[in-house]
PDB file of C-alpha atoms in Angstrom:
ATOM      1  CA  MET A   1      -6.807  19.874   5.353  1.00  0.00           C
ATOM      2  CA  THR A   2      -9.784  17.774   5.751  1.00  0.00           C
ATOM      3  CA  THR A   3     -12.619  18.622   7.756  1.00  0.00           C
ATOM      4  CA  GLU A   4     -12.439  16.384  10.592  1.00  0.00           C
ATOM      5  CA  VAL A   5     -15.782  13.784  11.147  1.00  0.00           C
ATOM      6  CA  THR A   6     -16.511  12.001  14.078  1.00  0.00           C
ATOM      7  CA  TYR A   7     -14.469   8.795  14.589  1.00  0.00           C
ATOM      8  CA  GLN A   8     -16.698   5.600  15.959  1.00  0.00           C
ATOM      9  CA  CYS A   9     -14.091   2.529  16.360  1.00  0.00           C
ATOM     10  CA  SER A  10     -14.901  -0.557  13.895  1.00  0.00           C
ATOM     11  CA  LEU A  11     -12.582  -3.502  15.333  1.00  0.00           C
ATOM     12  CA  SER A  12     -14.636  -5.844  18.088  1.00  0.00           C
ATOM     13  CA  ALA A  13     -13.232  -6.405  21.336  1.00  0.00           C
ATOM     14  CA  ASP A  14     -10.964  -9.027  20.581  1.00  0.00           C
ATOM     15  CA  VAL A  15      -9.159  -7.597  17.404  1.00  0.00           C
ATOM     16  CA  LEU A  16      -9.169  -4.326  19.936  1.00  0.00           C
ATOM     17  CA  LYS A  17      -7.038  -6.073  22.591  1.00  0.00           C
ATOM     18  CA  VAL A  18      -4.296  -7.429  19.368  1.00  0.00           C
ATOM     19  CA  ALA A  19      -4.361  -3.558  18.104  1.00  0.00           C
ATOM     20  CA  MET A  20      -3.016  -2.487  21.933  1.00  0.00           C
ATOM     21  CA  ALA A  21      -0.181  -5.616  22.133  1.00  0.00           C
ATOM     22  CA  GLU A  22       0.514  -5.605  19.502  1.00  0.00           C
ATOM     23  CA  LEU A  23       0.572  -2.035  18.078  1.00  0.00           C
ATOM     24  CA  ASN A  24       0.475  -0.298  20.904  1.00  0.00           C
ATOM     25  CA  GLU A  25      -2.573   1.279  20.204  1.00  0.00           C
ATOM     26  CA  ASP A  26      -4.542   2.750  23.805  1.00  0.00           C
ATOM     27  CA  PRO A  27      -8.741   3.436  23.553  1.00  0.00           C
ATOM     28  CA  ASN A  28      -7.697   6.620  25.817  1.00  0.00           C
ATOM     29  CA  THR A  29      -5.311   8.514  23.575  1.00  0.00           C
ATOM     30  CA  ARG A  30      -6.029   7.384  20.308  1.00  0.00           C
ATOM     31  CA  HIS A  31      -7.444  10.549  19.745  1.00  0.00           C
ATOM     32  CA  ILE A  32      -4.753  12.227  21.374  1.00  0.00           C
ATOM     33  CA  GLU A  33      -2.101  10.536  18.805  1.00  0.00           C
ATOM     34  CA  VAL A  34      -4.465  10.907  16.657  1.00  0.00           C
ATOM     35  CA  LYS A  35      -4.980  14.822  16.578  1.00  0.00           C
ATOM     36  CA  THR A  36      -0.568  15.097  17.236  1.00  0.00           C
ATOM     37  CA  LEU A  37      -0.130  13.716  13.708  1.00  0.00           C
ATOM     38  CA  ARG A  38      -2.596  15.731  12.987  1.00  0.00           C
ATOM     39  CA  GLN A  39      -1.248  19.098  14.196  1.00  0.00           C
ATOM     40  CA  ARG A  40       2.318  18.089  12.790  1.00  0.00           C
ATOM     41  CA  LEU A  41       1.134  17.598   9.043  1.00  0.00           C
ATOM     42  CA  GLU A  42      -1.021  21.014   9.526  1.00  0.00           C
ATOM     43  CA  LYS A  43       2.166  22.944  10.902  1.00  0.00           C
ATOM     44  CA  TYR A  44       4.384  21.380   8.289  1.00  0.00           C
ATOM     45  CA  PRO A  45       6.673  23.712   5.938  1.00  0.00           C
ATOM     46  CA  GLY A  46       5.568  23.892   2.670  1.00  0.00           C
ATOM     47  CA  ARG A  47       2.957  23.182   0.436  1.00  0.00           C
ATOM     48  CA  LEU A  48       1.012  19.752   1.828  1.00  0.00           C
ATOM     49  CA  ASN A  49      -2.264  19.385   1.233  1.00  0.00           C
ATOM     50  CA  ALA A  50      -3.066  15.867   3.013  1.00  0.00           C
ATOM     51  CA  ARG A  51      -6.008  14.369   4.583  1.00  0.00           C
ATOM     52  CA  THR A  52      -6.273  14.775   8.197  1.00  0.00           C
ATOM     53  CA  ASP A  53      -9.317  12.788   8.943  1.00  0.00           C
ATOM     54  CA  SER A  54      -8.727   9.523  11.931  1.00  0.00           C
ATOM     55  CA  LYS A  55      -9.583   7.550   9.728  1.00  0.00           C
ATOM     56  CA  PHE A  56      -7.083   8.218   6.992  1.00  0.00           C
ATOM     57  CA  LEU A  57      -4.684   8.945   9.819  1.00  0.00           C
ATOM     58  CA  LEU A  58      -5.155   5.902  11.721  1.00  0.00           C
ATOM     59  CA  ARG A  59      -3.980   4.013   9.105  1.00  0.00           C
ATOM     60  CA  PHE A  60      -0.645   4.889   8.813  1.00  0.00           C
ATOM     61  CA  LEU A  61       0.031   4.987  13.753  1.00  0.00           C
ATOM     62  CA  ARG A  62      -1.484   1.541  13.065  1.00  0.00           C
ATOM     63  CA  ALA A  63       0.935   0.280  10.059  1.00  0.00           C
ATOM     64  CA  ARG A  64       4.070   2.165  12.253  1.00  0.00           C
ATOM     65  CA  LYS A  65       2.762   1.142  15.956  1.00  0.00           C
ATOM     66  CA  PHE A  66       1.576   4.566  17.059  1.00  0.00           C
ATOM     67  CA  ASP A  67       5.526   5.647  17.010  1.00  0.00           C
ATOM     68  CA  GLN A  68       4.416   9.188  16.117  1.00  0.00           C
ATOM     69  CA  GLU A  69       7.615  10.112  14.332  1.00  0.00           C
ATOM     70  CA  GLN A  70       7.785   6.527  12.457  1.00  0.00           C
ATOM     71  CA  SER A  71       3.543   7.651  11.286  1.00  0.00           C
ATOM     72  CA  PHE A  72       4.435  10.754  10.163  1.00  0.00           C
ATOM     73  CA  GLN A  73       7.669  10.014   8.524  1.00  0.00           C
ATOM     74  CA  LEU A  74       5.385   7.609   6.905  1.00  0.00           C
ATOM     75  CA  VAL A  75       2.463  10.020   5.781  1.00  0.00           C
ATOM     76  CA  LEU A  76       5.380  12.394   3.764  1.00  0.00           C
ATOM     77  CA  ASN A  77       6.809   9.140   2.008  1.00  0.00           C
ATOM     78  CA  TYR A  78       3.258   9.114   1.192  1.00  0.00           C
ATOM     79  CA  TYR A  79       2.898  12.275  -0.126  1.00  0.00           C
ATOM     80  CA  THR A  80       6.358  12.557  -1.493  1.00  0.00           C
ATOM     81  CA  MET A  81       6.085   9.328  -4.035  1.00  0.00           C
ATOM     82  CA  ARG A  82       2.181  10.554  -4.850  1.00  0.00           C
ATOM     83  CA  LYS A  83       4.355  13.501  -6.303  1.00  0.00           C
ATOM     84  CA  ASP A  84       7.549  13.061  -7.170  1.00  0.00           C
ATOM     85  CA  ASP A  85       6.457   9.617  -9.347  1.00  0.00           C
ATOM     86  CA  ARG A  86       3.643  10.853 -11.323  1.00  0.00           C
ATOM     87  CA  GLU A  87       4.166   8.266 -13.704  1.00  0.00           C
ATOM     88  CA  ILE A  88       1.702   5.679 -11.307  1.00  0.00           C
ATOM     89  CA  PHE A  89      -0.267   8.412  -9.565  1.00  0.00           C
ATOM     90  CA  SER A  90      -1.583  10.630 -12.072  1.00  0.00           C
ATOM     91  CA  ASP A  91      -5.045   9.894 -12.366  1.00  0.00           C
ATOM     92  CA  LEU A  92      -5.136   6.866 -10.197  1.00  0.00           C
ATOM     93  CA  LYS A  93      -8.921   5.194 -10.436  1.00  0.00           C
ATOM     94  CA  PRO A  94      -9.560   1.764 -11.690  1.00  0.00           C
ATOM     95  CA  PHE A  95     -11.071   2.503 -14.777  1.00  0.00           C
ATOM     96  CA  CYS A  96      -7.963   3.813 -15.653  1.00  0.00           C
ATOM     97  CA  VAL A  97      -6.062   0.692 -15.714  1.00  0.00           C
ATOM     98  CA  ARG A  98      -9.928  -1.523 -15.692  1.00  0.00           C
ATOM     99  CA  HIS A  99      -8.151  -4.062 -18.302  1.00  0.00           C
ATOM    100  CA  VAL A 100      -5.396  -5.499 -15.079  1.00  0.00           C
ATOM    101  CA  PHE A 101      -7.905  -5.836 -13.249  1.00  0.00           C
ATOM    102  CA  GLU A 102     -10.309  -7.780 -15.334  1.00  0.00           C
ATOM    103  CA  SER A 103      -7.300  -9.811 -15.790  1.00  0.00           C
ATOM    104  CA  GLY A 104      -7.285 -11.125 -12.304  1.00  0.00           C
ATOM    105  CA  TYR A 105      -3.803 -10.064 -12.246  1.00  0.00           C
ATOM    106  CA  THR A 106      -4.403  -8.929  -8.709  1.00  0.00           C
ATOM    107  CA  THR A 107      -7.845 -10.354  -6.343  1.00  0.00           C
ATOM    108  CA  PRO A 108      -8.424 -10.178  -2.838  1.00  0.00           C
ATOM    109  CA  LEU A 109     -10.061 -12.950  -1.708  1.00  0.00           C
ATOM    110  CA  GLY A 110     -12.182 -11.927   1.448  1.00  0.00           C
ATOM    111  CA  VAL A 111     -10.291 -13.990   3.541  1.00  0.00           C
ATOM    112  CA  ARG A 112      -7.343 -14.489   6.655  1.00  0.00           C
ATOM    113  CA  ASP A 113      -4.717 -16.095   6.751  1.00  0.00           C
ATOM    114  CA  LYS A 114      -3.747 -17.584  10.585  1.00  0.00           C
ATOM    115  CA  LYS A 115      -2.501 -14.669  11.723  1.00  0.00           C
ATOM    116  CA  GLY A 116      -5.326 -12.953  10.620  1.00  0.00           C
ATOM    117  CA  ALA A 117      -3.973 -10.781   7.811  1.00  0.00           C
ATOM    118  CA  ALA A 118      -5.713 -10.288   4.022  1.00  0.00           C
ATOM    119  CA  VAL A 119      -4.970 -12.230   1.529  1.00  0.00           C
ATOM    120  CA  ILE A 120      -4.335 -11.017  -1.739  1.00  0.00           C
ATOM    121  CA  LEU A 121      -4.051 -13.459  -4.613  1.00  0.00           C
ATOM    122  CA  GLU A 122      -1.660 -11.786  -7.674  1.00  0.00           C
ATOM    123  CA  LYS A 123      -1.379 -14.269 -11.086  1.00  0.00           C
ATOM    124  CA  PRO A 124       1.713 -12.526 -12.755  1.00  0.00           C
ATOM    125  CA  GLY A 125       1.242 -15.065 -15.123  1.00  0.00           C
ATOM    126  CA  ASN A 126      -2.028 -13.300 -15.909  1.00  0.00           C
ATOM    127  CA  TRP A 127       0.076  -9.262 -17.273  1.00  0.00           C
ATOM    128  CA  ASP A 128      -0.597  -9.389 -21.275  1.00  0.00           C
ATOM    129  CA  TYR A 129       2.202  -7.566 -21.305  1.00  0.00           C
ATOM    130  CA  ALA A 130       1.270  -7.075 -25.286  1.00  0.00           C
ATOM    131  CA  ARG A 131      -1.984  -5.013 -23.853  1.00  0.00           C
ATOM    132  CA  PHE A 132      -0.689  -3.240 -20.519  1.00  0.00           C
ATOM    133  CA  SER A 133       2.567  -2.104 -19.668  1.00  0.00           C
ATOM    134  CA  GLU A 134       4.148  -3.340 -15.994  1.00  0.00           C
ATOM    135  CA  LEU A 135       2.724   0.446 -14.804  1.00  0.00           C
ATOM    136  CA  ASP A 136      -0.201  -0.594 -14.988  1.00  0.00           C
ATOM    137  CA  LEU A 137       0.166  -3.371 -12.799  1.00  0.00           C
ATOM    138  CA  ILE A 138       1.901  -1.064 -10.224  1.00  0.00           C
ATOM    139  CA  LYS A 139      -1.370   1.171 -10.654  1.00  0.00           C
ATOM    140  CA  ALA A 140      -3.681  -1.705 -10.636  1.00  0.00           C
ATOM    141  CA  ASP A 141      -1.612  -2.755  -6.684  1.00  0.00           C
ATOM    142  CA  CYS A 142      -1.639   0.615  -5.730  1.00  0.00           C
ATOM    143  CA  ILE A 143      -5.743   1.026  -5.994  1.00  0.00           C
ATOM    144  CA  THR A 144      -6.154  -2.920  -4.736  1.00  0.00           C
ATOM    145  CA  ILE A 145      -4.627  -1.373  -1.016  1.00  0.00           C
ATOM    146  CA  GLN A 146      -5.414   1.485  -0.930  1.00  0.00           C
ATOM    147  CA  LYS A 147      -9.189  -0.136  -0.167  1.00  0.00           C
ATOM    148  CA  ILE A 148      -8.844  -2.572   1.266  1.00  0.00           C
ATOM    149  CA  THR A 149      -6.851  -1.025   4.081  1.00  0.00           C
ATOM    150  CA  GLU A 150      -9.580   1.039   4.801  1.00  0.00           C
ATOM    151  CA  ASP A 151     -10.836  -1.728   6.572  1.00  0.00           C
ATOM    152  CA  GLU A 152      -9.796  -1.602  10.324  1.00  0.00           C
ATOM    153  CA  THR A 153      -9.242  -5.409  10.847  1.00  0.00           C
ATOM    154  CA  THR A 154      -7.076  -5.182   7.552  1.00  0.00           C
ATOM    155  CA  GLN A 155      -5.468  -2.282   9.633  1.00  0.00           C
ATOM    156  CA  VAL A 156      -4.840  -4.176  12.852  1.00  0.00           C
ATOM    157  CA  TYR A 157      -3.524  -7.628  11.141  1.00  0.00           C
ATOM    158  CA  GLY A 158      -2.155  -7.097   8.110  1.00  0.00           C
ATOM    159  CA  VAL A 159      -1.709  -7.897   4.776  1.00  0.00           C
ATOM    160  CA  THR A 160      -0.895 -11.334   3.148  1.00  0.00           C
ATOM    161  CA  LEU A 161       0.469 -12.209  -0.435  1.00  0.00           C
ATOM    162  CA  LEU A 162      -0.058 -14.959  -2.362  1.00  0.00           C
ATOM    163  CA  ILE A 163       1.470 -14.848  -5.446  1.00  0.00           C
ATOM    164  CA  ASP A 164       1.129 -17.412  -7.725  1.00  0.00           C
ATOM    165  CA  TYR A 165       3.655 -17.880 -10.709  1.00  0.00           C
ATOM    166  CA  THR A 166       1.606 -20.335 -12.885  1.00  0.00           C
ATOM    167  CA  GLY A 167       1.788 -19.376 -17.534  1.00  0.00           C
ATOM    168  CA  PHE A 168       4.827 -16.950 -15.931  1.00  0.00           C
ATOM    169  CA  THR A 169       7.278 -16.931 -18.978  1.00  0.00           C
ATOM    170  CA  LEU A 170      10.515 -16.476 -19.760  1.00  0.00           C
ATOM    171  CA  SER A 171       9.318 -13.735 -22.145  1.00  0.00           C
ATOM    172  CA  HIS A 172       7.010 -12.394 -18.606  1.00  0.00           C
ATOM    173  CA  LEU A 173      10.320 -12.293 -17.450  1.00  0.00           C
ATOM    174  CA  THR A 174      12.436 -10.006 -20.361  1.00  0.00           C
ATOM    175  CA  HIS A 175       9.467  -7.606 -20.327  1.00  0.00           C
ATOM    176  CA  THR A 176       9.716  -7.134 -16.107  1.00  0.00           C
ATOM    177  CA  SER A 177      12.600  -4.344 -15.470  1.00  0.00           C
ATOM    178  CA  PRO A 178      14.791  -3.224 -12.494  1.00  0.00           C
ATOM    179  CA  SER A 179      12.584  -0.186 -12.105  1.00  0.00           C
ATOM    180  CA  PHE A 180       9.085  -2.048 -11.532  1.00  0.00           C
ATOM    181  CA  ALA A 181      11.009  -3.700  -8.591  1.00  0.00           C
ATOM    182  CA  ARG A 182      12.416  -1.252  -7.075  1.00  0.00           C
ATOM    183  CA  ARG A 183       9.437   0.483  -6.970  1.00  0.00           C
ATOM    184  CA  MET A 184       6.851  -2.488  -5.906  1.00  0.00           C
ATOM    185  CA  CYS A 185       9.874  -2.748  -3.260  1.00  0.00           C
ATOM    186  CA  ARG A 186       9.791   1.646  -2.227  1.00  0.00           C
ATOM    187  CA  LEU A 187       5.558   1.303  -2.165  1.00  0.00           C
ATOM    188  CA  TRP A 188       5.544  -2.162   0.236  1.00  0.00           C
ATOM    189  CA  GLN A 189       8.516  -1.241   2.852  1.00  0.00           C
ATOM    190  CA  ASP A 190       8.258   2.394   3.207  1.00  0.00           C
ATOM    191  CA  VAL A 191       4.560   4.577   1.183  1.00  0.00           C
ATOM    192  CA  PHE A 192       1.985   1.820   1.719  1.00  0.00           C
ATOM    193  CA  PRO A 193      -0.430   2.635   5.228  1.00  0.00           C
ATOM    194  CA  ALA A 194      -0.195  -1.519   5.565  1.00  0.00           C
ATOM    195  CA  ARG A 195       1.388  -4.157   7.501  1.00  0.00           C
ATOM    196  CA  LEU A 196       2.820  -6.587   4.753  1.00  0.00           C
ATOM    197  CA  ARG A 197       3.109 -10.064   7.365  1.00  0.00           C
ATOM    198  CA  ALA A 198       4.040 -12.389   4.377  1.00  0.00           C
ATOM    199  CA  VAL A 199       4.546 -13.194   1.083  1.00  0.00           C
ATOM    200  CA  HIS A 200       4.376 -16.976  -0.265  1.00  0.00           C
ATOM    201  CA  ILE A 201       4.861 -17.886  -3.197  1.00  0.00           C
ATOM    202  CA  VAL A 202       3.430 -20.786  -4.931  1.00  0.00           C
ATOM    203  CA  ASN A 203       4.213 -22.244  -8.766  1.00  0.00           C
ATOM    204  CA  GLU A 204       7.591 -20.668  -9.094  1.00  0.00           C
ATOM    205  CA  PRO A 205       9.096 -21.529 -12.696  1.00  0.00           C
ATOM    206  CA  ALA A 206      12.338 -23.082 -12.783  1.00  0.00           C
ATOM    207  CA  SER A 207      14.266 -19.011 -14.170  1.00  0.00           C
ATOM    208  CA  TYR A 208      12.945 -17.711 -10.670  1.00  0.00           C
ATOM    209  CA  SER A 209      15.804 -17.305  -8.586  1.00  0.00           C
ATOM    210  CA  ASN A 210      16.652 -14.518 -11.848  1.00  0.00           C
ATOM    211  CA  ILE A 211      12.852 -13.135 -10.945  1.00  0.00           C
ATOM    212  CA  PHE A 212      13.484 -12.519  -7.019  1.00  0.00           C
ATOM    213  CA  GLY A 213      16.948 -11.630  -8.468  1.00  0.00           C
ATOM    214  CA  LEU A 214      15.088  -8.372  -9.453  1.00  0.00           C
ATOM    215  CA  PHE A 215      14.083  -7.508  -6.362  1.00  0.00           C
ATOM    216  CA  LYS A 216      16.474  -9.121  -3.961  1.00  0.00           C
ATOM    217  CA  PRO A 217      18.631  -5.536  -3.784  1.00  0.00           C
ATOM    218  CA  PHE A 218      15.497  -4.049  -3.132  1.00  0.00           C
ATOM    219  CA  LEU A 219      14.025  -5.657  -0.272  1.00  0.00           C
ATOM    220  CA  LYS A 220      15.037  -5.045   3.498  1.00  0.00           C
ATOM    221  CA  GLN A 221      16.088  -7.785   5.708  1.00  0.00           C
ATOM    222  CA  LYS A 222      13.010  -7.159   7.723  1.00  0.00           C
ATOM    223  CA  LEU A 223      10.946  -8.963   4.539  1.00  0.00           C
ATOM    224  CA  LEU A 224      13.254 -11.549   3.715  1.00  0.00           C
ATOM    225  CA  ASP A 225      12.394 -12.824   6.199  1.00  0.00           C
ATOM    226  CA  ARG A 226       8.600 -12.511   5.081  1.00  0.00           C
ATOM    227  CA  ILE A 227       9.200 -15.065   1.728  1.00  0.00           C
ATOM    228  CA  PHE A 228       7.933 -18.381   1.752  1.00  0.00           C
ATOM    229  CA  PHE A 229       8.347 -20.773  -1.518  1.00  0.00           C
ATOM    230  CA  HIS A 230       6.157 -23.348  -1.854  1.00  0.00           C
ATOM    231  CA  GLY A 231       6.462 -24.479  -5.059  1.00  0.00           C
ATOM    232  CA  THR A 232       3.257 -26.956  -6.587  1.00  0.00           C
ATOM    233  CA  LYS A 233       3.377 -28.502  -2.953  1.00  0.00           C
ATOM    234  CA  TYR A 234       0.747 -26.177  -0.526  1.00  0.00           C
ATOM    235  CA  SER A 235       1.488 -28.262   2.611  1.00  0.00           C
ATOM    236  CA  GLY A 236       3.551 -25.790   3.809  1.00  0.00           C
ATOM    237  CA  LEU A 237       0.953 -23.174   2.578  1.00  0.00           C
ATOM    238  CA  HIS A 238      -1.538 -24.487   4.918  1.00  0.00           C
ATOM    239  CA  GLU A 239       0.431 -24.289   7.841  1.00  0.00           C
ATOM    240  CA  HIS A 240      -0.290 -19.982   6.962  1.00  0.00           C
ATOM    241  CA  ILE A 241      -3.637 -20.029   5.323  1.00  0.00           C
ATOM    242  CA  ASP A 242      -6.347 -23.067   6.461  1.00  0.00           C
ATOM    243  CA  PRO A 243      -7.688 -24.525   3.472  1.00  0.00           C
ATOM    244  CA  ASP A 244     -10.621 -23.738   4.943  1.00  0.00           C
ATOM    245  CA  ASN A 245      -9.891 -20.493   3.677  1.00  0.00           C
ATOM    246  CA  LEU A 246      -8.119 -21.546   0.539  1.00  0.00           C
ATOM    247  CA  PRO A 247      -9.292 -22.218  -3.265  1.00  0.00           C
ATOM    248  CA  LYS A 248      -9.284 -25.573  -4.703  1.00  0.00           C
ATOM    249  CA  ALA A 249      -5.999 -24.520  -6.790  1.00  0.00           C
ATOM    250  CA  TYR A 250      -4.218 -24.217  -3.742  1.00  0.00           C
ATOM    251  CA  GLY A 251      -5.762 -27.316  -1.818  1.00  0.00           C
ATOM    252  CA  GLY A 252      -8.204 -25.579  -0.486  1.00  0.00           C
ATOM    253  CA  ASN A 253     -11.289 -26.192   0.312  1.00  0.00           C
ATOM    254  CA  CYS A 254     -12.959 -22.850  -1.144  1.00  0.00           C
ATOM    255  CA  PRO A 255     -13.845 -22.461  -4.998  1.00  0.00           C
ATOM    256  CA  ASP A 256     -11.975 -21.378  -7.320  1.00  0.00           C
ATOM    257  CA  VAL A 257     -10.885 -17.710  -8.321  1.00  0.00           C
ATOM    258  CA  VAL A 258     -13.494 -15.855 -10.344  1.00  0.00           C
ATOM    259  CA  ASP A 259     -10.595 -13.246 -12.277  1.00  0.00           C
ATOM    260  CA  THR A 260     -13.528 -10.532 -13.000  1.00  0.00           C
ATOM    261  CA  THR A 261     -14.693 -11.048  -8.683  1.00  0.00           C
ATOM    262  CA  TRP A 262     -12.430  -7.970  -7.687  1.00  0.00           C
ATOM    263  CA  ALA A 263     -13.006  -6.077 -10.895  1.00  0.00           C
ATOM    264  CA  ASP A 264     -16.945  -5.807 -10.222  1.00  0.00           C
ATOM    265  CA  VAL A 265     -15.841  -3.890  -7.413  1.00  0.00           C
ATOM    266  CA  ILE A 266     -13.185  -2.141  -7.255  1.00  0.00           C
ATOM    267  CA  LEU A 267     -14.163  -0.586 -10.698  1.00  0.00           C
ATOM    268  CA  LYS A 268     -17.596   1.543  -8.648  1.00  0.00           C
ATOM    269  CA  CYS A 269     -15.319   3.427  -6.904  1.00  0.00           C
ATOM    270  CA  ASP A 270     -13.412   6.177  -9.363  1.00  0.00           C
ATOM    271  CA  LYS A 271     -15.033   8.692  -7.269  1.00  0.00           C
ATOM    272  CA  GLN A 272     -13.563   7.975  -4.180  1.00  0.00           C
ATOM    273  CA  PHE A 273     -10.153   8.130  -5.478  1.00  0.00           C
ATOM    274  CA  GLU A 274     -10.837  11.255  -7.635  1.00  0.00           C
ATOM    275  CA  GLU A 275     -11.581  12.678  -4.264  1.00  0.00           C
ATOM    276  CA  ASP A 276      -8.242  11.527  -2.611  1.00  0.00           C
ATOM    277  CA  ALA A 277      -6.559  12.947  -5.758  1.00  0.00           C
ATOM    278  CA  LYS A 278      -6.855  16.766  -4.645  1.00  0.00           C
ATOM    279  CA  TYR A 279      -4.869  16.294  -1.594  1.00  0.00           C
ATOM    280  CA  GLY A 280      -0.895  15.923  -1.894  1.00  0.00           C
ATOM    281  CA  LEU A 281       2.203  17.894  -1.813  1.00  0.00           C
ATOM    282  CA  LEU A 282       1.820  20.306  -4.313  1.00  0.00           C
ATOM    283  CA  ASP A 283       4.803  21.547  -6.525  1.00  0.00           C
ATOM    284  CA  MET A 284       7.369  24.448  -4.369  1.00  0.00           C
ATOM    285  CA  LYS A 285       9.486  25.599  -7.409  1.00  0.00           C
ATOM    286  CA  VAL A 286      12.303  28.097  -6.394  1.00  0.00           C
ATOM    287  CA  SER A 287      11.678  31.812  -6.631  1.00  0.00           C
ATOM    288  CA  ALA A 288      15.372  32.805  -6.939  1.00  0.00           C
ATOM    289  CA  LEU A 289      13.714  36.824  -7.825  1.00  0.00           C
ATOM    290  CA  GLN A 290      11.305  37.255  -5.647  1.00  0.00           C
ATOM    291  CA  GLY A 291      13.882  36.151  -2.196  1.00  0.00           C
ATOM    292  CA  ALA A 292      12.200  35.656   0.764  1.00  0.00           C
ATOM    293  CA  GLU A 293       9.045  38.063  -0.467  1.00  0.00           C
ATOM    294  CA  THR A 294       6.475  35.472   0.958  1.00  0.00           C
ATOM    295  CA  GLU A 295       8.120  34.709   4.393  1.00  0.00           C
ATOM    296  CA  SER A 296       6.729  32.057   6.692  1.00  0.00           C
ATOM    297  CA  PRO A 297       6.937  33.285  10.130  1.00  0.00           C
ATOM    298  CA  GLY A 298       9.801  31.213  11.056  1.00  0.00           C
ATOM    299  CA  GLY A 299      11.371  33.709   8.251  1.00  0.00           C
ATOM    300  CA  VAL A 300      11.598  30.441   5.644  1.00  0.00           C
ATOM    301  CA  ALA A 301      10.598  32.085   1.990  1.00  0.00           C
ATOM    302  CA  ARG A 302       7.516  29.257   1.080  1.00  0.00           C
ATOM    303  CA  ASP A 303       8.351  29.717  -2.181  1.00  0.00           C
ATOM    304  CA  SER A 304      11.353  28.697  -2.454  1.00  0.00           C
ATOM    305  CA  LEU A 305      11.281  25.107  -0.650  1.00  0.00           C
ATOM    306  CA  VAL A 306      11.890  22.411  -2.871  1.00  0.00           C
ATOM    307  CA  GLY A 307       9.393  19.345  -2.784  1.00  0.00           C
ATOM    308  CA  THR A 308      11.605  17.319  -0.705  1.00  0.00           C
ATOM    309  CA  PHE A 309      10.761  15.946   2.765  1.00  0.00           C
ATOM    310  CA  LYS A 310      14.830  14.650   3.457  1.00  0.00           C
ATOM    311  CA  LYS A 311      16.306  18.242   4.192  1.00  0.00           C
ATOM    312  CA  LEU A 312      13.330  20.372   6.214  1.00  0.00           C
ATOM    313  CA  ALA A 313      13.840  19.711  10.503  1.00  0.00           C
ATOM    314  CA  VAL A 314       9.745  19.791  11.687  1.00  0.00           C
ATOM    315  CA  ASP A 315       9.076  20.609  15.261  1.00  0.00           C
TER     316      ASP A 315
END
């Protein structure tokens, strides 16, 4: 478990008001909420080595509106997927997917939409499938989300995706698997400690119904209701994101995005991701011969626990 460092809230008075109204955050009981979540994680039966510092746990509490049960489950989901999907999370650090960041596939714009959500620009058409796999795209998204949700204001207001399909071809589509769609939907809906407030699709090709068809079976209605299609007309987009916060390519007043801007920032963060990789849910293998050789106080053989959260009851 993580050694706690004194937490100091960085939210402005205005953002704190939003957190109180929309997320049920109470500055007077915040420390109790964090402590409760921390204690539940520390009591979790098995080999869970979770980060338990306030800054980390508050991401999950805010993502689930300070509902203790849902926040707890989100932390477990987060560490479960990190253990179960080793293809994504093994050696997850920026330098390993440097080529994705340098391609401009994903770029936080450093601006917010009209509801305060941080805007991330994604360009699937920049995917050079001859050079890197769809798995690399998922890794880059995981790294990006983990980094930008360090910001407490973004934890409160959430994230908006602006997905530009310029340059996306049928060849891109044939290299996009249902597994990619399933993983991305699971990450956004059940794993990331982030509020996905809206998804804006622009410059989608004629074949977009086939693209969307890959994702739709895995999307919950709540997220389906937050997806907006704009084509090449950006007036609808401007209703959600002020033109002063958009690049000229989308009818805005900002300079167009330099594809390597985010790469210059995130590639300096390898050590941070190496530290985060030290935490997680360890493999728990059944030891039939040992029986209950190493029992917990509750009579459960710790070494016989299988690495799944769904079958474990936590008080």
